[in-house]
C-alpha cells in the first residue's frame, strides 16, 4: 500500500497518460517498460476528461501493476459519470489488482450541457471519495493546489475543502505542478495549520518546450517565475537547448525540495522516458 510505503521511505513516482488510439498501445507499453527501469515507487495513470477513455486507463494501469510489477494508481474523475459507471470502472480495476485511485472531480467537458453538469451524482471529489470508501476497498488519494484551485475564492476555503478530502479517506495528496518551490513550502505550512496530516507529494513537471507555457501551465493555473521566464526567453526557440534547460530546472527544483526535507516527489513524466531518466539521474 502506497501510504504505508510513504511512512517508511522517500518516494519517487511518475504520472503517465494512456494512448489516445487503440493502435498505440504497443508504443505505450514500450514507454512504460523504459520508465519502469528507472525504479519508480508507483506510477499513476491519467483519466480522460468526462471518463471518455476509462478502459484505456484501466488497461495501462493493469500493465503497470501486473506486467511491470510496479504499484499502479488509476486517476478517476466523477464530473461526467454516474455512480454505477464509476463503480464499474472500480470493479475493472479491482479485477486487475489495481488497488489505488486518485479520486478527482475533473473539469467540465466542453460538450457537457448545463443539465448534465448540474445533475451530476457527485459535486466534489470528496463526495465521490465517501462513496468509494463505502462501496469499495480501494485506497484513495486526492489532488491539491499550492497556488489554490482556480475556482476557489481563497486559499483558506480551498484548504478547508482539502481537509474534507482527508476526512473522506484520502491517504495522501499529489500537488498540482508548481515552478516556484516557495509556493509549495508556504502551502505545506498552511495545510499543516488546517490539520492536514497525510503526505503531500510535490508535483514537478519539466518544462521542456515553450509550447507548454501555452498549454499545461495555463491550464494548471501555476505562475511562471522570472527564472523560468528567462529560460524561455533564452532557449525557447531552440528545442534541444530548451529541453536541456527544462531538465536542469526540474533537477534544481527537486534538489531544493529534498534539501528542505520534502520526501515525496511526483514527476509528470509526459510519457517521455529520456527526459524523465535524465531527471532521475540528476537527483539520485
Ligand atoms: P475538488 O476537490 O472537487 O475541488 C474542486 C473545487 O471545488 C475547488 O475549488 C475546491 O476548493 C472546491 N471544493 C472541493 N470540495 C468541496 C466541498 N465539499 N464543498 C465546497 N467546495 C468544494 N483531470 C482529469 O480530467 N484527469 C486526470 O487524470 C487528472 N489528473 C490530475 C492529477 C493531479 C495531481 C491534479 C492536481 C489534477 C488532475 N486533474 C485531472 C485535474 C482536476 O480534475 C481539476 O483540477 C479539477 O478542476 C479539480 O479536481 P479536484 O479533484 O481537485 O476537485
GROMACS .gro file of C-alpha atoms and ligand atoms in nm:
model
  337
    1UNK     CA    1   0.000   0.000   0.000
    2UNK     CA    2   0.147   0.332  -0.113
    3UNK     CA    3   0.057   0.531   0.200
    4UNK     CA    4   0.235   0.271   0.415
    5UNK     CA    5   0.542   0.290   0.192
    6UNK     CA    6   0.545   0.667   0.245
    7UNK     CA    7   0.570   0.614   0.621
    8UNK     CA    8   0.893   0.423   0.575
    9UNK     CA    9   1.076   0.578   0.281
   10UNK     CA   10   1.105   0.874   0.049
   11UNK     CA   11   0.914   0.809  -0.273
   12UNK     CA   12   0.951   0.899  -0.636
   13UNK     CA   13   0.650   0.842  -0.860
   14UNK     CA   14   0.566   0.912  -1.223
   15UNK     CA   15   0.249   1.015  -1.397
   16UNK     CA   16   0.167   0.884  -1.745
   17UNK     CA   17  -0.129   0.926  -1.978
   18UNK     CA   18  -0.293   0.642  -2.173
   19UNK     CA   19  -0.275   0.631  -2.553
   20UNK     CA   20  -0.547   0.815  -2.741
   21UNK     CA   21  -0.595   0.541  -3.003
   22UNK     CA   22  -0.623   0.163  -2.972
   23UNK     CA   23  -0.336   0.112  -3.216
   24UNK     CA   24  -0.094   0.298  -2.990
   25UNK     CA   25  -0.079   0.051  -2.701
   26UNK     CA   26   0.240  -0.125  -2.809
   27UNK     CA   27   0.423   0.210  -2.814
   28UNK     CA   28   0.271   0.295  -2.474
   29UNK     CA   29   0.395  -0.035  -2.329
   30UNK     CA   30   0.747   0.036  -2.461
   31UNK     CA   31   0.740   0.375  -2.289
   32UNK     CA   32   0.623   0.212  -1.966
   33UNK     CA   33   0.896  -0.054  -1.989
   34UNK     CA   34   1.156   0.223  -2.009
   35UNK     CA   35   1.001   0.425  -1.728
   36UNK     CA   36   0.983   0.108  -1.520
   37UNK     CA   37   1.361   0.060  -1.538
   38UNK     CA   38   1.400   0.395  -1.357
   39UNK     CA   39   1.264   0.235  -1.040
   40UNK     CA   40   0.960   0.448  -0.951
   41UNK     CA   41   0.774   0.357  -0.632
   42UNK     CA   42   0.445   0.380  -0.819
   43UNK     CA   43   0.308   0.511  -1.148
   44UNK     CA   44  -0.021   0.696  -1.182
   45UNK     CA   45  -0.231   0.692  -1.499
   46UNK     CA   46  -0.450   0.985  -1.601
   47UNK     CA   47  -0.818   0.959  -1.689
   48UNK     CA   48  -0.976   1.123  -1.993
   49UNK     CA   49  -1.197   1.421  -1.915
   50UNK     CA   50  -1.552   1.303  -1.853
   51UNK     CA   51  -1.449   0.936  -1.843
   52UNK     CA   52  -1.422   0.918  -2.222
   53UNK     CA   53  -1.128   0.676  -2.220
   54UNK     CA   54  -1.177   0.489  -1.893
   55UNK     CA   55  -1.093   0.150  -2.045
   56UNK     CA   56  -0.755   0.275  -2.161
   57UNK     CA   57  -0.667   0.396  -1.812
   58UNK     CA   58  -0.759   0.054  -1.674
   59UNK     CA   59  -0.552  -0.127  -1.939
   60UNK     CA   60  -0.242   0.085  -1.880
   61UNK     CA   61  -0.276   0.064  -1.501
   62UNK     CA   62  -0.313  -0.313  -1.530
   63UNK     CA   63   0.005  -0.339  -1.739
   64UNK     CA   64   0.199  -0.138  -1.480
   65UNK     CA   65   0.065  -0.346  -1.192
   66UNK     CA   66   0.073  -0.694  -1.341
   67UNK     CA   67   0.340  -0.693  -1.611
   68UNK     CA   68   0.589  -0.447  -1.464
   69UNK     CA   69   0.511  -0.538  -1.102
   70UNK     CA   70   0.504  -0.171  -1.001
   71UNK     CA   71   0.217  -0.028  -0.795
   72UNK     CA   72  -0.027   0.150  -1.025
   73UNK     CA   73  -0.265   0.427  -0.927
   74UNK     CA   74  -0.553   0.499  -1.166
   75UNK     CA   75  -0.695   0.851  -1.180
   76UNK     CA   76  -1.076   0.860  -1.177
   77UNK     CA   77  -1.292   1.168  -1.234
   78UNK     CA   78  -1.658   1.195  -1.139
   79UNK     CA   79  -1.776   1.505  -1.327
   80UNK     CA   80  -1.910   1.318  -1.630
   81UNK     CA   81  -2.007   0.984  -1.478
   82UNK     CA   82  -2.289   0.823  -1.286
   83UNK     CA   83  -2.236   0.625  -0.967
   84UNK     CA   84  -2.287   0.294  -1.150
   85UNK     CA   85  -2.032   0.380  -1.418
   86UNK     CA   86  -1.773   0.474  -1.158
   87UNK     CA   87  -1.836   0.154  -0.965
   88UNK     CA   88  -1.799  -0.037  -1.294
   89UNK     CA   89  -1.454   0.116  -1.351
   90UNK     CA   90  -1.359   0.038  -0.991
   91UNK     CA   91  -1.463  -0.324  -1.037
   92UNK     CA   92  -1.246  -0.348  -1.350
   93UNK     CA   93  -0.954  -0.202  -1.157
   94UNK     CA   94  -1.000  -0.439  -0.865
   95UNK     CA   95  -1.016  -0.734  -1.107
   96UNK     CA   96  -0.683  -0.613  -1.248
   97UNK     CA   97  -0.528  -0.596  -0.895
   98UNK     CA   98  -0.510  -0.217  -0.913
   99UNK     CA   99  -0.598  -0.101  -0.564
  100UNK     CA  100  -0.511   0.271  -0.569
  101UNK     CA  101  -0.716   0.555  -0.710
  102UNK     CA  102  -0.651   0.926  -0.743
  103UNK     CA  103  -1.010   1.041  -0.691
  104UNK     CA  104  -1.080   1.366  -0.874
  105UNK     CA  105  -1.375   1.578  -0.967
  106UNK     CA  106  -1.235   1.663  -1.312
  107UNK     CA  107  -1.315   1.966  -1.524
  108UNK     CA  108  -1.641   2.013  -1.705
  109UNK     CA  109  -1.601   1.877  -2.059
  110UNK     CA  110  -1.673   2.138  -2.329
  111UNK     CA  111  -1.959   1.936  -2.478
  112UNK     CA  112  -2.140   1.880  -2.145
  113UNK     CA  113  -2.479   2.052  -2.123
  114UNK     CA  114  -2.583   2.256  -1.818
  115UNK     CA  115  -2.842   1.992  -1.739
  116UNK     CA  116  -2.584   1.712  -1.740
  117UNK     CA  117  -2.343   1.920  -1.534
  118UNK     CA  118  -2.598   2.022  -1.273
  119UNK     CA  119  -2.745   1.674  -1.234
  120UNK     CA  120  -2.411   1.503  -1.171
  121UNK     CA  121  -2.406   1.242  -0.896
  122UNK     CA  122  -2.103   1.383  -0.716
  123UNK     CA  123  -2.039   1.753  -0.680
  124UNK     CA  124  -1.687   1.730  -0.544
  125UNK     CA  125  -1.404   1.480  -0.526
  126UNK     CA  126  -1.470   1.443  -0.152
  127UNK     CA  127  -1.827   1.329  -0.226
  128UNK     CA  128  -1.701   1.056  -0.458
  129UNK     CA  129  -1.437   0.956  -0.203
  130UNK     CA  130  -1.701   0.899   0.065
  131UNK     CA  131  -1.898   0.684  -0.178
  132UNK     CA  132  -1.595   0.481  -0.289
  133UNK     CA  133  -1.495   0.420   0.068
  134UNK     CA  134  -1.838   0.282   0.140
  135UNK     CA  135  -1.860   0.062  -0.169
  136UNK     CA  136  -1.505  -0.050  -0.249
  137UNK     CA  137  -1.182  -0.147  -0.074
  138UNK     CA  138  -0.973   0.085  -0.290
  139UNK     CA  139  -0.707   0.311  -0.143
  140UNK     CA  140  -0.777   0.676  -0.219
  141UNK     CA  141  -0.559   0.978  -0.284
  142UNK     CA  142  -0.659   1.331  -0.388
  143UNK     CA  143  -0.530   1.640  -0.567
  144UNK     CA  144  -0.419   1.966  -0.407
  145UNK     CA  145  -0.314   2.307  -0.533
  146UNK     CA  146  -0.017   2.501  -0.388
  147UNK     CA  147  -0.137   2.815  -0.569
  148UNK     CA  148  -0.504   2.729  -0.488
  149UNK     CA  149  -0.761   2.578  -0.721
  150UNK     CA  150  -0.882   2.824  -0.985
  151UNK     CA  151  -1.245   2.809  -0.866
  152UNK     CA  152  -1.167   2.885  -0.502
  153UNK     CA  153  -1.211   3.239  -0.371
  154UNK     CA  154  -0.927   3.197  -0.127
  155UNK     CA  155  -0.656   2.956  -0.020
  156UNK     CA  156  -0.839   2.938   0.314
  157UNK     CA  157  -1.154   2.792   0.159
  158UNK     CA  158  -0.954   2.563  -0.073
  159UNK     CA  159  -0.771   2.423   0.231
  160UNK     CA  160  -1.098   2.373   0.419
  161UNK     CA  161  -1.213   2.166   0.123
  162UNK     CA  162  -0.883   1.977   0.117
  163UNK     CA  163  -0.947   1.881   0.479
  164UNK     CA  164  -1.283   1.739   0.367
  165UNK     CA  165  -1.095   1.513   0.124
  166UNK     CA  166  -0.867   1.392   0.403
  167UNK     CA  167  -1.171   1.330   0.624
  168UNK     CA  168  -1.337   1.141   0.336
  169UNK     CA  169  -1.045   0.899   0.320
  170UNK     CA  170  -0.764   1.050   0.113
  171UNK     CA  171  -0.448   0.874   0.231
  172UNK     CA  172  -0.217   1.125   0.061
  173UNK     CA  173  -0.231   1.415  -0.181
  174UNK     CA  174  -0.049   1.492  -0.504
  175UNK     CA  175   0.005   1.857  -0.581
  176UNK     CA  176  -0.064   2.044  -0.898
  177UNK     CA  177   0.261   2.131  -1.074
  178UNK     CA  178   0.444   2.437  -0.947
  179UNK     CA  179   0.755   2.610  -1.078
  180UNK     CA  180   0.840   2.810  -0.769
  181UNK     CA  181   0.910   2.598  -0.461
  182UNK     CA  182   0.822   2.882  -0.226
  183UNK     CA  183   0.453   2.833  -0.311
  184UNK     CA  184   0.480   2.469  -0.210
  185UNK     CA  185   0.661   2.543   0.118
  186UNK     CA  186   0.403   2.807   0.213
  187UNK     CA  187   0.126   2.564   0.120
  188UNK     CA  188   0.269   2.288   0.343
  189UNK     CA  189   0.268   2.528   0.639
  190UNK     CA  190  -0.089   2.641   0.580
  191UNK     CA  191  -0.210   2.284   0.521
  192UNK     CA  192  -0.050   2.169   0.847
  193UNK     CA  193  -0.229   2.451   1.033
  194UNK     CA  194  -0.559   2.328   0.885
  195UNK     CA  195  -0.495   1.979   1.021
  196UNK     CA  196  -0.374   1.810   0.704
  197UNK     CA  197  -0.162   1.527   0.835
  198UNK     CA  198  -0.130   1.296   0.534
  199UNK     CA  199   0.167   1.328   0.294
  200UNK     CA  200   0.152   1.596   0.024
  201UNK     CA  201   0.359   1.482  -0.275
  202UNK     CA  202   0.528   1.758  -0.472
  203UNK     CA  203   0.416   1.754  -0.836
  204UNK     CA  204   0.701   1.850  -1.070
  205UNK     CA  205   0.665   1.894  -1.444
  206UNK     CA  206   0.975   1.957  -1.656
  207UNK     CA  207   0.912   2.248  -1.891
  208UNK     CA  208   1.100   2.133  -2.198
  209UNK     CA  209   0.932   2.342  -2.465
  210UNK     CA  210   0.796   2.694  -2.490
  211UNK     CA  211   0.468   2.543  -2.608
  212UNK     CA  212   0.398   2.404  -2.261
  213UNK     CA  213   0.355   2.754  -2.125
  214UNK     CA  214   0.054   2.793  -2.351
  215UNK     CA  215  -0.091   2.452  -2.258
  216UNK     CA  216  -0.002   2.275  -1.932
  217UNK     CA  217   0.097   2.585  -1.741
  218UNK     CA  218  -0.205   2.792  -1.841
  219UNK     CA  219  -0.438   2.502  -1.764
  220UNK     CA  220  -0.278   2.437  -1.427
  221UNK     CA  221  -0.306   2.798  -1.316
  222UNK     CA  222   0.054   2.786  -1.192
  223UNK     CA  223   0.258   3.103  -1.210
  224UNK     CA  224   0.576   3.132  -1.414
  225UNK     CA  225   0.864   3.268  -1.204
  226UNK     CA  226   1.125   3.501  -1.353
  227UNK     CA  227   1.389   3.225  -1.361
  228UNK     CA  228   1.166   3.015  -1.589
  229UNK     CA  229   1.062   3.317  -1.799
  230UNK     CA  230   1.434   3.390  -1.851
  231UNK     CA  231   1.498   3.032  -1.965
  232UNK     CA  232   1.213   3.053  -2.211
  233UNK     CA  233   1.339   3.384  -2.346
  234UNK     CA  234   1.692   3.246  -2.387
  235UNK     CA  235   1.628   2.893  -2.513
  236UNK     CA  236   1.262   2.891  -2.622
  237UNK     CA  237   1.346   2.898  -2.992
  238UNK     CA  238   1.592   2.610  -2.976
  239UNK     CA  239   1.416   2.282  -2.888
  240UNK     CA  240   1.732   2.090  -2.784
  241UNK     CA  241   1.865   2.366  -2.561
  242UNK     CA  242   1.519   2.428  -2.414
  243UNK     CA  243   1.479   2.060  -2.331
  244UNK     CA  244   1.816   2.053  -2.153
  245UNK     CA  245   1.741   2.377  -1.969
  246UNK     CA  246   1.400   2.244  -1.862
  247UNK     CA  247   1.555   1.922  -1.732
  248UNK     CA  248   1.814   2.121  -1.534
  249UNK     CA  249   1.541   2.344  -1.390
  250UNK     CA  250   1.340   2.042  -1.272
  251UNK     CA  251   1.655   1.885  -1.120
  252UNK     CA  252   1.733   2.208  -0.933
  253UNK     CA  253   1.373   2.229  -0.811
  254UNK     CA  254   1.377   1.871  -0.681
  255UNK     CA  255   1.721   1.903  -0.520
  256UNK     CA  256   1.599   2.213  -0.336
  257UNK     CA  257   1.285   2.029  -0.223
  258UNK     CA  258   1.491   1.737  -0.094
  259UNK     CA  259   1.732   1.970   0.086
  260UNK     CA  260   1.429   2.121   0.255
  261UNK     CA  261   1.305   1.785   0.379
  262UNK     CA  262   1.043   1.704   0.113
  263UNK     CA  263   1.011   1.327   0.097
  264UNK     CA  264   0.768   1.253  -0.184
  265UNK     CA  265   0.819   1.367  -0.542
  266UNK     CA  266   0.568   1.302  -0.822
  267UNK     CA  267   0.711   1.360  -1.169
  268UNK     CA  268   0.474   1.445  -1.451
  269UNK     CA  269   0.665   1.228  -1.698
  270UNK     CA  270   0.466   1.339  -2.005
  271UNK     CA  271   0.536   0.983  -2.131
  272UNK     CA  272   0.898   1.082  -2.201
  273UNK     CA  273   1.144   0.823  -2.068
  274UNK     CA  274   1.457   1.011  -2.186
  275UNK     CA  275   1.369   1.336  -2.010
  276UNK     CA  276   1.241   1.150  -1.704
  277UNK     CA  277   1.559   0.938  -1.692
  278UNK     CA  278   1.783   1.244  -1.706
  279UNK     CA  279   1.593   1.400  -1.416
  280UNK     CA  280   1.613   1.079  -1.213
  281UNK     CA  281   1.991   1.062  -1.278
  282UNK     CA  282   2.023   1.424  -1.174
  283UNK     CA  283   1.853   1.380  -0.838
  284UNK     CA  284   1.991   1.043  -0.726
  285LIG     P1  285  -1.238   1.906  -0.595
  285LIG     O1  286  -1.158   1.854  -0.484
  285LIG     O2  287  -1.381   1.870  -0.602
  285LIG     O3  288  -1.221   2.066  -0.592
  285LIG     C1  289  -1.272   2.148  -0.697
  285LIG     C2  290  -1.313   2.283  -0.640
  285LIG     O4  291  -1.424   2.266  -0.551
  285LIG     C3  292  -1.203   2.351  -0.557
  285LIG     O5  293  -1.211   2.488  -0.577
  285LIG     C4  294  -1.238   2.312  -0.414
  285LIG     O6  295  -1.191   2.408  -0.320
  285LIG     C5  296  -1.390   2.307  -0.420
  285LIG     N1  297  -1.444   2.207  -0.328
  285LIG     C6  298  -1.396   2.082  -0.307
  285LIG     N2  299  -1.472   2.015  -0.217
  285LIG     C7  300  -1.571   2.100  -0.181
  285LIG     C8  301  -1.681   2.090  -0.092
  285LIG     N3  302  -1.704   1.976  -0.025
  285LIG     N4  303  -1.763   2.198  -0.079
  285LIG     C9  304  -1.741   2.312  -0.149
  285LIG     N5  305  -1.638   2.327  -0.236
  285LIG    C10  306  -1.554   2.223  -0.252
  285LIG     N6  307  -0.823   1.589  -1.457
  285LIG    C11  308  -0.866   1.490  -1.541
  285LIG     O7  309  -0.966   1.509  -1.612
  285LIG     N7  310  -0.800   1.369  -1.547
  285LIG    C12  311  -0.691   1.342  -1.470
  285LIG     O8  312  -0.635   1.233  -1.477
  285LIG    C13  313  -0.643   1.444  -1.381
  285LIG     N8  314  -0.536   1.422  -1.301
  285LIG    C14  315  -0.494   1.520  -1.213
  285LIG    C15  316  -0.386   1.493  -1.126
  285LIG    C16  317  -0.342   1.589  -1.036
  285LIG    C17  318  -0.227   1.557  -0.943
  285LIG    C18  319  -0.407   1.716  -1.031
  285LIG    C19  320  -0.359   1.821  -0.934
  285LIG    C20  321  -0.514   1.744  -1.116
  285LIG    C21  322  -0.561   1.645  -1.206
  285LIG     N9  323  -0.670   1.668  -1.291
  285LIG    C22  324  -0.713   1.569  -1.378
  285LIG    C23  325  -0.735   1.800  -1.294
  285LIG    C24  326  -0.855   1.808  -1.195
  285LIG     O9  327  -0.957   1.721  -1.237
  285LIG    C25  328  -0.902   1.954  -1.192
  285LIG    O10  329  -0.804   2.034  -1.130
  285LIG    C26  330  -1.039   1.981  -1.133
  285LIG    O11  331  -1.074   2.117  -1.164
  285LIG    C27  332  -1.049   1.969  -0.983
  285LIG    O12  333  -1.041   1.839  -0.940
  285LIG     P2  334  -1.035   1.807  -0.781
  285LIG    O13  335  -1.040   1.661  -0.766
  285LIG    O14  336  -0.923   1.880  -0.718
  285LIG    O15  337  -1.175   1.871  -0.736
   0.00000   0.00000   0.00000
